[in-house]
Coordinates of C-alpha atoms and ligand atoms in Angstrom, one line a residue:
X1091 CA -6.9 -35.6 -13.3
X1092 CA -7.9 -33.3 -10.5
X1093 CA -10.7 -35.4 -8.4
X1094 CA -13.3 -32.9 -7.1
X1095 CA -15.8 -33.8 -4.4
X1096 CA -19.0 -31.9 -3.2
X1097 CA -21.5 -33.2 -1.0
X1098 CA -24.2 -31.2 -1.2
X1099 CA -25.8 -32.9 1.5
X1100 CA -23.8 -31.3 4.1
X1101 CA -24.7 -27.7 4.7
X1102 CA -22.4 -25.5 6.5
X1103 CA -22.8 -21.6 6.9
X1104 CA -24.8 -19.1 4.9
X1105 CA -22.4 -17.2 2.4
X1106 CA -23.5 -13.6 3.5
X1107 CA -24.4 -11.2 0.6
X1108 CA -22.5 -8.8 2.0
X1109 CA -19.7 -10.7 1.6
X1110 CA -19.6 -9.1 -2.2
X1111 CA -19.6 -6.1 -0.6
X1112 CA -17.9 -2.6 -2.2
X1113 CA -16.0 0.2 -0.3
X1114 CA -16.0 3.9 -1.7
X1115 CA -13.7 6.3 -0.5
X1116 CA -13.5 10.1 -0.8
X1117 CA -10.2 9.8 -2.6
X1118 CA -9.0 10.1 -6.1
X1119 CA -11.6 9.9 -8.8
X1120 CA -13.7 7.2 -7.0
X1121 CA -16.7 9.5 -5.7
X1122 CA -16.0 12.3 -7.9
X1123 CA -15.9 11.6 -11.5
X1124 CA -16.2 8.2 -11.4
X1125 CA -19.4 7.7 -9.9
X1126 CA -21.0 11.4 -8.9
X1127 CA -20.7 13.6 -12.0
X1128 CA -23.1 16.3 -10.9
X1129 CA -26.8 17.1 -12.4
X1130 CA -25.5 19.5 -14.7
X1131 CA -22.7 17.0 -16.2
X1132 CA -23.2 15.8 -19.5
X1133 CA -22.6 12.3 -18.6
X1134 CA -25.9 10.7 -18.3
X1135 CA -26.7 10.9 -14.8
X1136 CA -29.7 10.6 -12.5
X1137 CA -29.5 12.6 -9.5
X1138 CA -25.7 13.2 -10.4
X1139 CA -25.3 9.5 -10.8
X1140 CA -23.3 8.2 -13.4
X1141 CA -25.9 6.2 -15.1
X1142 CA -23.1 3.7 -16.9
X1143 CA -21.4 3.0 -13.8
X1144 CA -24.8 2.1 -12.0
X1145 CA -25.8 0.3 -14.3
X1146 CA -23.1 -2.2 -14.0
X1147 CA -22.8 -1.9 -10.6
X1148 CA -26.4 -3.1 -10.1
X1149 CA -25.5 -5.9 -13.1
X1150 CA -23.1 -7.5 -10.4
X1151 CA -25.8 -6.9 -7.4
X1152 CA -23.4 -4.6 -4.9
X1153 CA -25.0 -6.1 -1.8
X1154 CA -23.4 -3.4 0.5
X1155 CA -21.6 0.1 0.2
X1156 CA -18.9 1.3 2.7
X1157 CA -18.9 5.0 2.7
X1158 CA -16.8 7.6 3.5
X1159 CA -13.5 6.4 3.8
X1160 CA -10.9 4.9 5.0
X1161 CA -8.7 7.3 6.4
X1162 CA -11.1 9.9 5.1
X1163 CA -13.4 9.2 7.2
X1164 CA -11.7 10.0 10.5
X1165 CA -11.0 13.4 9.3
X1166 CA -14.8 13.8 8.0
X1167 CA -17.1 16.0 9.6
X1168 CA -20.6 15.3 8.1
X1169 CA -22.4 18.7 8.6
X1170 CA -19.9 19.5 5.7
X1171 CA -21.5 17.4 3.6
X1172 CA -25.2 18.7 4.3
X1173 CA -27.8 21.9 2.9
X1174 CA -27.2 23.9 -0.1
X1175 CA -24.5 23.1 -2.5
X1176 CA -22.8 26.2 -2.9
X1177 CA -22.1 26.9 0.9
X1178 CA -21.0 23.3 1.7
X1179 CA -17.2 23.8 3.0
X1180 CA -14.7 23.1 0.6
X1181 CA -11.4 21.7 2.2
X1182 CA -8.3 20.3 1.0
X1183 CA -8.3 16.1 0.8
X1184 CA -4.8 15.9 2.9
X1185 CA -4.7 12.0 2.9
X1186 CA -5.5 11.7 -0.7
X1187 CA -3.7 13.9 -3.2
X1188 CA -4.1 16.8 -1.6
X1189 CA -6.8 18.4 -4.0
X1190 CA -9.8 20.3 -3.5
X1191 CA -13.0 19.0 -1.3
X1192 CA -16.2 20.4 -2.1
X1193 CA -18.3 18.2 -0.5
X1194 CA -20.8 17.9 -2.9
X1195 CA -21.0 14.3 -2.8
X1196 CA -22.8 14.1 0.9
X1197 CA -24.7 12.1 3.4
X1198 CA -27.8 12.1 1.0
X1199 CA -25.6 11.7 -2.2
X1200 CA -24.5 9.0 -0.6
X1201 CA -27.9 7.5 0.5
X1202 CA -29.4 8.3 -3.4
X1203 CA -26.2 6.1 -4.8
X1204 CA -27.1 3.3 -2.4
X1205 CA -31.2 4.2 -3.0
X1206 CA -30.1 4.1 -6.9
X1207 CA -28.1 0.2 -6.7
X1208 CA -30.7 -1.1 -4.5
X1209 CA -27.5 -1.8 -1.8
X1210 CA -27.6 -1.7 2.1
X1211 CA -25.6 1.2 3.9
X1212 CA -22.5 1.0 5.8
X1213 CA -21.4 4.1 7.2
X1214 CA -18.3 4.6 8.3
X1215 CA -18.1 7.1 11.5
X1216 CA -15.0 9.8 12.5
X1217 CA -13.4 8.4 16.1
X1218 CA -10.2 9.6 15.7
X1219 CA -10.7 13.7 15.1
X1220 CA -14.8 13.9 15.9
X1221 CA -16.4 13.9 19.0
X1222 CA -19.4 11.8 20.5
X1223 CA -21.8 14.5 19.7
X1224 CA -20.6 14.8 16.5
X1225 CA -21.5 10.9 15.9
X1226 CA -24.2 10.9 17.9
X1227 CA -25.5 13.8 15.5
X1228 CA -24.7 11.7 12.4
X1229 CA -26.6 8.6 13.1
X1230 CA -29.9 10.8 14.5
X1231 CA -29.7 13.2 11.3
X1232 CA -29.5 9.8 9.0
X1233 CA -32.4 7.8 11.4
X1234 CA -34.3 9.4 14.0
X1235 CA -38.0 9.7 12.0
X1236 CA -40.1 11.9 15.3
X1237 CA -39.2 15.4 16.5
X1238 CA -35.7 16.5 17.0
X1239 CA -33.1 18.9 15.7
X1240 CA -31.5 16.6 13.2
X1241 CA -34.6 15.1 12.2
X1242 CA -36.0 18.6 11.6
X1243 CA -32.4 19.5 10.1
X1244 CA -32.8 16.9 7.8
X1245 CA -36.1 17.7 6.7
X1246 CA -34.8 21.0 6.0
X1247 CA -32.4 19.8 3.8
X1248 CA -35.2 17.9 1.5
X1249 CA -35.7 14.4 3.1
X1250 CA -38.3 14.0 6.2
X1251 CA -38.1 10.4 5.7
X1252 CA -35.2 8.8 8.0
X1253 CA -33.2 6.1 6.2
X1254 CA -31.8 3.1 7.1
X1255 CA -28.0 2.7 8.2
X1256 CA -27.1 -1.3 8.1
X1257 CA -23.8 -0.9 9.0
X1258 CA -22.1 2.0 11.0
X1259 CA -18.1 1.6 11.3
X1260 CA -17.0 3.3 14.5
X1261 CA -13.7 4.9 13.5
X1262 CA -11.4 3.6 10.7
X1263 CA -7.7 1.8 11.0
X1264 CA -7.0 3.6 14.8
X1265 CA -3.8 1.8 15.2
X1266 CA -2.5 3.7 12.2
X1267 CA -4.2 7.0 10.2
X1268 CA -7.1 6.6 12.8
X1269 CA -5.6 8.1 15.7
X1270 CA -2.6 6.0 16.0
X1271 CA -4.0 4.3 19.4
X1272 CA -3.3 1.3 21.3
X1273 CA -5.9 -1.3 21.2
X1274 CA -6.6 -0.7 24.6
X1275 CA -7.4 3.0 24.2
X1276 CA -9.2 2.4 21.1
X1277 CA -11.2 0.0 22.3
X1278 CA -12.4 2.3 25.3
X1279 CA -12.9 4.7 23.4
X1280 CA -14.9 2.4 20.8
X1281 CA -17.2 1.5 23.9
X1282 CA -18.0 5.6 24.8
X1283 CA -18.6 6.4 20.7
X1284 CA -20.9 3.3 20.5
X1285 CA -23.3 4.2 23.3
X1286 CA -24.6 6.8 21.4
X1287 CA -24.8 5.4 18.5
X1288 CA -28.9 4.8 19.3
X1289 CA -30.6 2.2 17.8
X1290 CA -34.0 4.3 17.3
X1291 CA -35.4 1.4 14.8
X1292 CA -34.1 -0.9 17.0
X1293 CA -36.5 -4.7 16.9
X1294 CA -36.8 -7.1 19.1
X1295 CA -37.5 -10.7 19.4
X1296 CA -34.2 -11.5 17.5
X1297 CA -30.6 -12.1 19.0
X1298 CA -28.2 -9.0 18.9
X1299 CA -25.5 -9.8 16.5
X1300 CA -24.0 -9.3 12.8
X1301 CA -26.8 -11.2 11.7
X1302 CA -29.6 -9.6 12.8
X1303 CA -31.2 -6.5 10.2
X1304 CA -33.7 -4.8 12.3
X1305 CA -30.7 -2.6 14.3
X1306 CA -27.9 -0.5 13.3
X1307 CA -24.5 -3.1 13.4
X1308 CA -21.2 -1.5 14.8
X1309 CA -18.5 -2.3 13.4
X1310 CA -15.3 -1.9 15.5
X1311 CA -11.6 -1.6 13.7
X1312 CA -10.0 -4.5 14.0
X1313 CA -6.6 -5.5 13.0
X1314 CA -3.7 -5.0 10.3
X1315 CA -2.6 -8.3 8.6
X1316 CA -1.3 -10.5 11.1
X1317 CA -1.8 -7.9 14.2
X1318 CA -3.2 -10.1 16.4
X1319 CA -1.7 -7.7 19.5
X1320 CA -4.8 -5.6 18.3
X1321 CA -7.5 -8.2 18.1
X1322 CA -6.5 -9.5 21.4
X1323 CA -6.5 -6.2 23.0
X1324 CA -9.6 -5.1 21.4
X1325 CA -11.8 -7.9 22.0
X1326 CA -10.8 -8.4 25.8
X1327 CA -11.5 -4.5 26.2
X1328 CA -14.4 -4.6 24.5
X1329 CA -15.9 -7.6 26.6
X1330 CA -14.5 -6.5 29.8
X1331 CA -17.6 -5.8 32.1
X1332 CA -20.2 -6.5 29.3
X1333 CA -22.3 -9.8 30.7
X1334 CA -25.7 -8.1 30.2
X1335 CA -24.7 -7.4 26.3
X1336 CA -23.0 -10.7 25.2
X1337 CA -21.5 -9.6 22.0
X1338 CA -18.9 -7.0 23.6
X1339 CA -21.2 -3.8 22.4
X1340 CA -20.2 -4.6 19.1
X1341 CA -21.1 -6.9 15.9
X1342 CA -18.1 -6.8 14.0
X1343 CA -14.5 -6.6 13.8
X1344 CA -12.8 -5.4 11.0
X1345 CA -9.7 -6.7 9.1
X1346 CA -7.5 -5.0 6.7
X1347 CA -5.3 -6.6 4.5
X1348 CA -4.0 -5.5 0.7
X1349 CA -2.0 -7.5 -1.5
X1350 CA 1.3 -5.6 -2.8
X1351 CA 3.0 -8.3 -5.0
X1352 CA 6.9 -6.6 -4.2
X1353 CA 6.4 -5.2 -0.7
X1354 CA 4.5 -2.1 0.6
X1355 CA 7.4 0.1 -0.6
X1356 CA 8.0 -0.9 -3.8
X1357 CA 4.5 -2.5 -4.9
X1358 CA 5.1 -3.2 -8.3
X1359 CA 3.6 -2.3 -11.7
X1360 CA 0.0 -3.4 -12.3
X1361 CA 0.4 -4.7 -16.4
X1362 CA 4.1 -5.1 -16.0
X1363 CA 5.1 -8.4 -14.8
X1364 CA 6.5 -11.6 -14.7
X1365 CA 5.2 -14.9 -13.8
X1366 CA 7.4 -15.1 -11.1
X1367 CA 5.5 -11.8 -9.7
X1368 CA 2.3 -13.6 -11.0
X1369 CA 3.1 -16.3 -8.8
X1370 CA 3.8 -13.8 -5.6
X1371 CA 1.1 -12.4 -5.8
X1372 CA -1.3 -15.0 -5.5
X1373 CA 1.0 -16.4 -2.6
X1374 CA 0.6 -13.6 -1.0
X1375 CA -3.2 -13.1 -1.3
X1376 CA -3.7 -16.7 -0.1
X1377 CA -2.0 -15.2 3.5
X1378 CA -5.7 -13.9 3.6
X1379 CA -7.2 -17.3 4.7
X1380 CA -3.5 -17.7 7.7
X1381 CA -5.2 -14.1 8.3
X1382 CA -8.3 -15.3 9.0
X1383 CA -7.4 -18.7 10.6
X1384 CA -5.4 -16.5 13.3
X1385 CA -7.8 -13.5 14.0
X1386 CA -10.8 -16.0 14.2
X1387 CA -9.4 -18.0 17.2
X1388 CA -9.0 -15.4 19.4
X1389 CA -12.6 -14.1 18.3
X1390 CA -13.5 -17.5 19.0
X1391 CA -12.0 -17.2 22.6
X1392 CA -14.6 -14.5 23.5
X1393 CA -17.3 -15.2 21.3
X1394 CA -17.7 -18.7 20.7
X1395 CA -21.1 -18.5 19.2
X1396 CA -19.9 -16.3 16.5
X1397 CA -22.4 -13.4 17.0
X1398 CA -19.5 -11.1 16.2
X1399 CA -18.5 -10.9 12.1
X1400 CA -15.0 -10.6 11.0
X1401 CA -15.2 -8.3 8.7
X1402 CA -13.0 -7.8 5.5
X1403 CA -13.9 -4.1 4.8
X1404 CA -10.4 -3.5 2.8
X1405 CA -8.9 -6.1 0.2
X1406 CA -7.3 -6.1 -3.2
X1407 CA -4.1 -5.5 -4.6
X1408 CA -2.3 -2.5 -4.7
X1409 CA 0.4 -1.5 -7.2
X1410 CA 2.3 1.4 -8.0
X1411 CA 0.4 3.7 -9.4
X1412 CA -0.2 3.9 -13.3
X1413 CA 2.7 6.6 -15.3
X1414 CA 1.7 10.2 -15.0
X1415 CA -1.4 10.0 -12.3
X1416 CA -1.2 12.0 -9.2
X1417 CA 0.0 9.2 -6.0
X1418 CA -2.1 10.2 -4.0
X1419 CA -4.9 8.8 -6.5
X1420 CA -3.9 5.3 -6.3
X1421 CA -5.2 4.9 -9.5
X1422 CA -4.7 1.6 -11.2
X1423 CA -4.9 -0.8 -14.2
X1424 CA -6.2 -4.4 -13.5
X1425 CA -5.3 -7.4 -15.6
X1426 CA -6.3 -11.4 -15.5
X1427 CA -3.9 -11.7 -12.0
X1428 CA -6.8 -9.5 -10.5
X1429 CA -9.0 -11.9 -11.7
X1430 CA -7.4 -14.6 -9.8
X1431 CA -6.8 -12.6 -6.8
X1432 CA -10.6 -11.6 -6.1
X1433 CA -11.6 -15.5 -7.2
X1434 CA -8.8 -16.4 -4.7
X1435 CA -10.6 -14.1 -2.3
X1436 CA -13.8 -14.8 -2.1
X1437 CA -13.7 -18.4 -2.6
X1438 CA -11.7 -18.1 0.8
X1439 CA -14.7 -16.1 2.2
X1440 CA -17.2 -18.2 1.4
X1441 CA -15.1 -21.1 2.9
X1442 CA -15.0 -19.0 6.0
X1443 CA -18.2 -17.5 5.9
X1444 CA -19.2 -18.9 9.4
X1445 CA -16.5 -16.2 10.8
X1446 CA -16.4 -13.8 7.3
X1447 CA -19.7 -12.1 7.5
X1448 CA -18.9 -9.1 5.2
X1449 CA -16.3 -7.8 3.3
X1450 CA -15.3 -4.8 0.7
X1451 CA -13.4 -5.0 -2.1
X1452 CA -10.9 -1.5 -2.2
X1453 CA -12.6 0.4 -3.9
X1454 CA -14.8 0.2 -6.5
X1455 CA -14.5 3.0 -8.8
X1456 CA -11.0 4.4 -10.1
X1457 CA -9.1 3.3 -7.2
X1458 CA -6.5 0.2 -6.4
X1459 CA -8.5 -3.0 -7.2
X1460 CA -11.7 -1.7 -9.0
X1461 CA -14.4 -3.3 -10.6
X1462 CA -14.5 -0.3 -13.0
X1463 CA -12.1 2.2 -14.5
X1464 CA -13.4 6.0 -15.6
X1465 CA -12.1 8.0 -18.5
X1466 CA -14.2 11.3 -19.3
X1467 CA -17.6 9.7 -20.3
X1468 CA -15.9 6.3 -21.0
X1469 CA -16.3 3.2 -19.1
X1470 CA -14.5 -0.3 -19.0
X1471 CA -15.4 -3.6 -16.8
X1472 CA -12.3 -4.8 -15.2
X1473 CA -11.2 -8.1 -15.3
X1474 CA -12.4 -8.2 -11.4
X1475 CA -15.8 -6.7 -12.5
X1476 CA -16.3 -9.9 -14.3
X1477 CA -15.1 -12.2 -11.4
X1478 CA -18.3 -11.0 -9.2
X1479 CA -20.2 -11.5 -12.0
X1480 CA -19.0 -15.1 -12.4
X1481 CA -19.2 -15.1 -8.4
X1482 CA -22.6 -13.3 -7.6
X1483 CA -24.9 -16.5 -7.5
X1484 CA -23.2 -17.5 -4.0
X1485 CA -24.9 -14.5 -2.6
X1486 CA -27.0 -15.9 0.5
X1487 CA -26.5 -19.5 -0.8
X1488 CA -25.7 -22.2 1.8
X1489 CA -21.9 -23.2 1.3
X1490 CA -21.9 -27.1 1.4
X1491 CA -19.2 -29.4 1.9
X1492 CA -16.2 -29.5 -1.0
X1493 CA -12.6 -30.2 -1.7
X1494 CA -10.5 -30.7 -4.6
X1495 CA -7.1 -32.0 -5.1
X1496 CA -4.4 -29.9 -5.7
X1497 CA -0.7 -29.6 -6.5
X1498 CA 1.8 -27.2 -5.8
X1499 CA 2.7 -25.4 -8.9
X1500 CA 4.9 -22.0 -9.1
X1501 CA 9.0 -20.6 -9.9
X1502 CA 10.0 -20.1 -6.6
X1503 CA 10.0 -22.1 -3.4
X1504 CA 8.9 -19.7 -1.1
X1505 CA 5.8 -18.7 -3.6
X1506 CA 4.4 -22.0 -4.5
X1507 CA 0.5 -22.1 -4.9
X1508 CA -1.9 -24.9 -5.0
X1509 CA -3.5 -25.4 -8.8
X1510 CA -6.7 -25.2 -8.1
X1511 CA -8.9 -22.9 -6.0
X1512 CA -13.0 -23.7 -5.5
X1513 CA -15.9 -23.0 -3.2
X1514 CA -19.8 -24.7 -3.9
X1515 CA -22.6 -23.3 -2.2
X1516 CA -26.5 -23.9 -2.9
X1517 CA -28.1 -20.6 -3.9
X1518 CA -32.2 -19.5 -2.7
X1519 CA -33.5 -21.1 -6.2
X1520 CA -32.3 -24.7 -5.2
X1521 CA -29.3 -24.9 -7.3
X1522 CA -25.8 -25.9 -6.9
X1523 CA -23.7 -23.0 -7.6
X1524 CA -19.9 -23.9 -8.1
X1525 CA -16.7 -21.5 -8.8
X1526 CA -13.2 -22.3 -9.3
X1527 CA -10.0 -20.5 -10.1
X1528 CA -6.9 -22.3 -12.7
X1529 CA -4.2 -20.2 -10.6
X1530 CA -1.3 -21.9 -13.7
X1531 CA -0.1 -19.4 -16.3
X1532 CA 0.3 -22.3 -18.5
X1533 CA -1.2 -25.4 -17.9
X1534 CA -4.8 -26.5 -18.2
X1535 CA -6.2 -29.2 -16.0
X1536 CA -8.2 -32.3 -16.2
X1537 CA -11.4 -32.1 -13.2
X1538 CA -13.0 -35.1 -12.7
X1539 CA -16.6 -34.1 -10.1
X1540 CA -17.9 -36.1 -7.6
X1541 CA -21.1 -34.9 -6.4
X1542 CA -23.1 -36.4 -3.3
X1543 CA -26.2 -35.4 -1.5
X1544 CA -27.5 -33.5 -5.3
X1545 CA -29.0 -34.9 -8.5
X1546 CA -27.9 -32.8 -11.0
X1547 CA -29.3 -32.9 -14.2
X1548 CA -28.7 -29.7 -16.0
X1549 CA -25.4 -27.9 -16.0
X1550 CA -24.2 -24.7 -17.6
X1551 CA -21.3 -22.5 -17.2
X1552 CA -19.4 -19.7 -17.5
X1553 CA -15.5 -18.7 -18.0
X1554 CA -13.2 -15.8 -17.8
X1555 CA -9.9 -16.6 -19.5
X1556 CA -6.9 -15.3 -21.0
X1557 CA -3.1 -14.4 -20.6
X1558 CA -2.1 -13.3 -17.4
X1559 CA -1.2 -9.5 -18.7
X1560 CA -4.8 -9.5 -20.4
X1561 CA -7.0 -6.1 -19.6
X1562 CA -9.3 -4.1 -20.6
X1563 CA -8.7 -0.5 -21.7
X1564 CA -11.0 2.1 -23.1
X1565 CA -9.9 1.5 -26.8
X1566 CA -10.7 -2.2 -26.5
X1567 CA -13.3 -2.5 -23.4
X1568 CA -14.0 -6.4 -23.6
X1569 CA -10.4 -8.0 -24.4
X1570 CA -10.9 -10.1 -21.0
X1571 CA -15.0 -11.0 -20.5
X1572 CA -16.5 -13.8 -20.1
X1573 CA -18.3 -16.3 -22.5
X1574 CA -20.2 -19.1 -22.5
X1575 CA -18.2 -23.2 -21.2
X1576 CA -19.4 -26.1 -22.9
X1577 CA -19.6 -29.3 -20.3
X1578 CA -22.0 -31.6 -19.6
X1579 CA -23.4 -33.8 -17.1
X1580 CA -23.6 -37.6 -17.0
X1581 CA -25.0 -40.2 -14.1
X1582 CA -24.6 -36.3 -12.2
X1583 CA -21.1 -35.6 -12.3
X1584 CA -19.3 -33.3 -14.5
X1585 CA -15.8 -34.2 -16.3
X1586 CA -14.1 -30.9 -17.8
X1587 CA -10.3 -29.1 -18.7
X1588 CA -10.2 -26.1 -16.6
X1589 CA -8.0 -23.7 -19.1
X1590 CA -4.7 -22.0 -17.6
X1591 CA -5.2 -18.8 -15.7
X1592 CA -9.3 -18.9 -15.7
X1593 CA -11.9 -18.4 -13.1
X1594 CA -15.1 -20.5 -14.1
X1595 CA -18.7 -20.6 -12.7
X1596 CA -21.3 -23.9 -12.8
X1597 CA -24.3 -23.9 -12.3
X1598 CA -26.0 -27.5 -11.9
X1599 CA -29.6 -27.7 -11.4
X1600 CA -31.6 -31.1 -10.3
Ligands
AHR1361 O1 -8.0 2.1 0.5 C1 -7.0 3.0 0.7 C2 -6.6 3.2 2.2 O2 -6.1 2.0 2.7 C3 -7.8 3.5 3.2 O3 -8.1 4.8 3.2 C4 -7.2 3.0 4.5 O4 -8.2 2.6 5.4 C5 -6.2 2.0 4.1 O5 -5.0 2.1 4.7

């Protein structure tokens, strides 16, 4: 019997919304096709919209939308993507699969997908082969509502109203496809591009930070996995000289970090595999929350009042890609291990969601870990769709104090894993919001809850179970979904069998 105690009674940091946060990426079929079809498609669309895949998007609340790229992004040049369809640029997509770029799908595409899912906008800016102006450009063209030429060019172009940029990432991954700088360098330049990103909506009265909605947030890049040269160099650059502006001219730091179950050269398949690869793989995702530990305490260092978000803007797994699809697509399938990687994930998130103030799953549409998988006018929910489902409740809830007991389970030393995965959280509406992950292919486990600080009275959940090679596939969409867990609730605890290989969400209300 797995003991599990929650005391409700001690609040710790606010799970962030944007925590569940997506990322998009001009590459493959994740814009094109899978979620812009074009007006004159005949795939139900709004505005070009796929109207399936918004629909389920907005059924899982996407709280946030990371948009160009990736590496696309530092080779994007915006005005590209602007005026009349038909004499936009059309380029060739060198990073990804090296097909055709017509640049329909644009900054106000982009702005009608976010208008259409009701999400905030994070805006990923080119640092490593566009210049200040060209930046500078961007972010007056998307916000600047009096007189100017990109206010006036964007009225042109159909929309006098400014909108609203959240987020704005200043370069993408610089140490690598970026620009292949030094942290140092980067961060310089990170200082010059920021300065013009103007904050013409800019409020006051509240603290500068990650936290605070009434400004523009930069994002900086921050490190690969364990990288921690970078973050040092990065964050000491960035608050060298910077007294008057506490939070080093930026708000976040960003932190990349995939999971490839065999290596990054070999990857592995995505149906295909063992549970000794089952067991790798959650191994290696749980490195995330080591990954986080180690970046945070240099963070920490410099900004001991956590003003400045980590941010997890890239995570996932990523496999070889599936037989006969171009590479350069990274197109893949997604099975009940992807389950328990994004439960693995973002229970870690919340846990660290006092350093963890947004993150993006990669990507959402057609590419590596999606939530959702394209075929013509067919759509399927992945396994991972279901897990934010399951998940989505912890948005802007108050993670409180938990802990469960746990053993080691697994077929190889050096990729044992704990049983049991959970995070608990009080959500807006008052009510205890609980999700935990069975990481065992085989074994189902006995939880016995004790629950301090809440009087719960009510309790229903949710489960997504199944075997581990379980997907969903366009002939049979809901093989893996989730259905309805009996338990129930006495003197306000909870006794229940958590099934082998299952993520679960409970909801307990006083
Ligand atoms: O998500 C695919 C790619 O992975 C992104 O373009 C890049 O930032 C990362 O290396």
């Amino acid at each position: 019997m797995a003991n599990y105690y929650i005391n409700a009674a001690v609040k710790k940091s606010k799970i962030n919304k944007e925590i569940y946060g997506h990322f998009s990426e001009h590459l493959g079929r994740c814009i094109y096709e899978g979620i812009y079809v074009g007006e004159n498609s005949d795939i139900p669309n709004v505005n070009g919209m796929r109207c399936d895949v918004v629909e389920a998007l907005k059924e899982i609340r996407v709280p946030v939308l990371r948009w160009p790229g990736g590496c696309f992004a530092d080779e994007y040049h915006w005005k590209d993507g602007i005026g009349p369809k038909e004499s936009r640029k059309k380029m060739i997509n060198t990073h990804w699969g090296g097909v055709v770029e017509d640049n329909s799908f644009g900054t106000h595409e982009y702005m009608e997908l976010c208008r259409q899912l009701g999400c905030e906008t994070y805006v990923n800016g080119n640092l490593g082969s566009g210049t200040v102006q060209e930046m500078s450009e961007w972010v007056e063209y998307m916000t600047f509502e009096g007189v100017s030429p990109m206010a006036d060019l964007r009225a042109k172009n159909g929309h006098p109203e400014a909108w609203k940029v959240d987020f704005f990432g200043v370069g993408n991954e610089n140490w690598g496809c970026g620009g292949n700088m030094t942290p140092e360098f980067y961060a310089n330049e990170y200082r010059r591009y920021q300065t013009y990103v103007r904050q013409y909506h800019a409020g006051n009265g509240m603290e500068q930070g990650i936290d605070n909605p009434s400004y523009i947030r930069r994002i900086a890049c921050g490190p690969n996995v364990a990288d921690t040269e970078w973050t040092e160099g990065v964050m000491k650059t960035l608050f060298r000289h910077c007294e008057a502006r506490m939070h080093g001219n930026a708000d976040g730091l960003s932190l990349h970090y995939y999971t490839h179950p065999e290596g990054w050269e070999i990857k592995g398949s995505a149906t295909d595999f063992d549970e000794k690869t089952w067991y790798k793989t959650l191994a290696k995702t749980l490195y995330m929350e080591e990954l986080i530990r180690m970046h945070s305490a240099i963070m920490d260092q410099y900004d001991p009042k956590k003003k400045l978000g980590l941010i997890v803007d890239e995570w996932g797994t990523w496999y070889t890609v599936e037989p006969g699809t171009n590479p350069g697509f990274l197109y893949q399938q997604n099975t009940m291990r992807d389950a328990l990687v994004a439960c693995l994930n973002l229970n870690i998130f919340n846990k660290h969601s006092d350093r963890v103030k947004m993150a993006a799953i990669a990507q959402m549409v057609n590419v590596l870990q999606s939530v959702i998988l394209t075929e013509g006018p067919q759509m399927v929910k992945t396994p991972t769709w279901h897990v934010f489902d399951l998940f989505k409740e912890h948005q802007d809830a108050q993670l409180v104090e938990s802990r469960i007991e746990t053993e080691m389970i697994g077929e190889e030393e050096e990729w044992m894993v704990p049983n049991l995965s959970e995070s608990a959280s009080v959500s807006a509406d008052g009510k205890l919001q609980i999700t935990l992950g069975n990481l065992s292919v085989t074994e189902d486990y006995p939880v016995s809850t004790q629950i301090t600080g809440y009087a719960g009275r009510k309790v229903s959940a949710r489960i997504l179970t199944g075997a581990m090679r379980d997907k969903n596939t366009f002939e049979a969409p809901d093989t893996v979904a989730s259905r309805e867990f009996e338990l129930t609730i006495g003197n306000g605890n909870l006794e229940f069998t958590i099934p082998a290989c299952s993520v679960l969400h409970i909801t307990v209300e006083e």
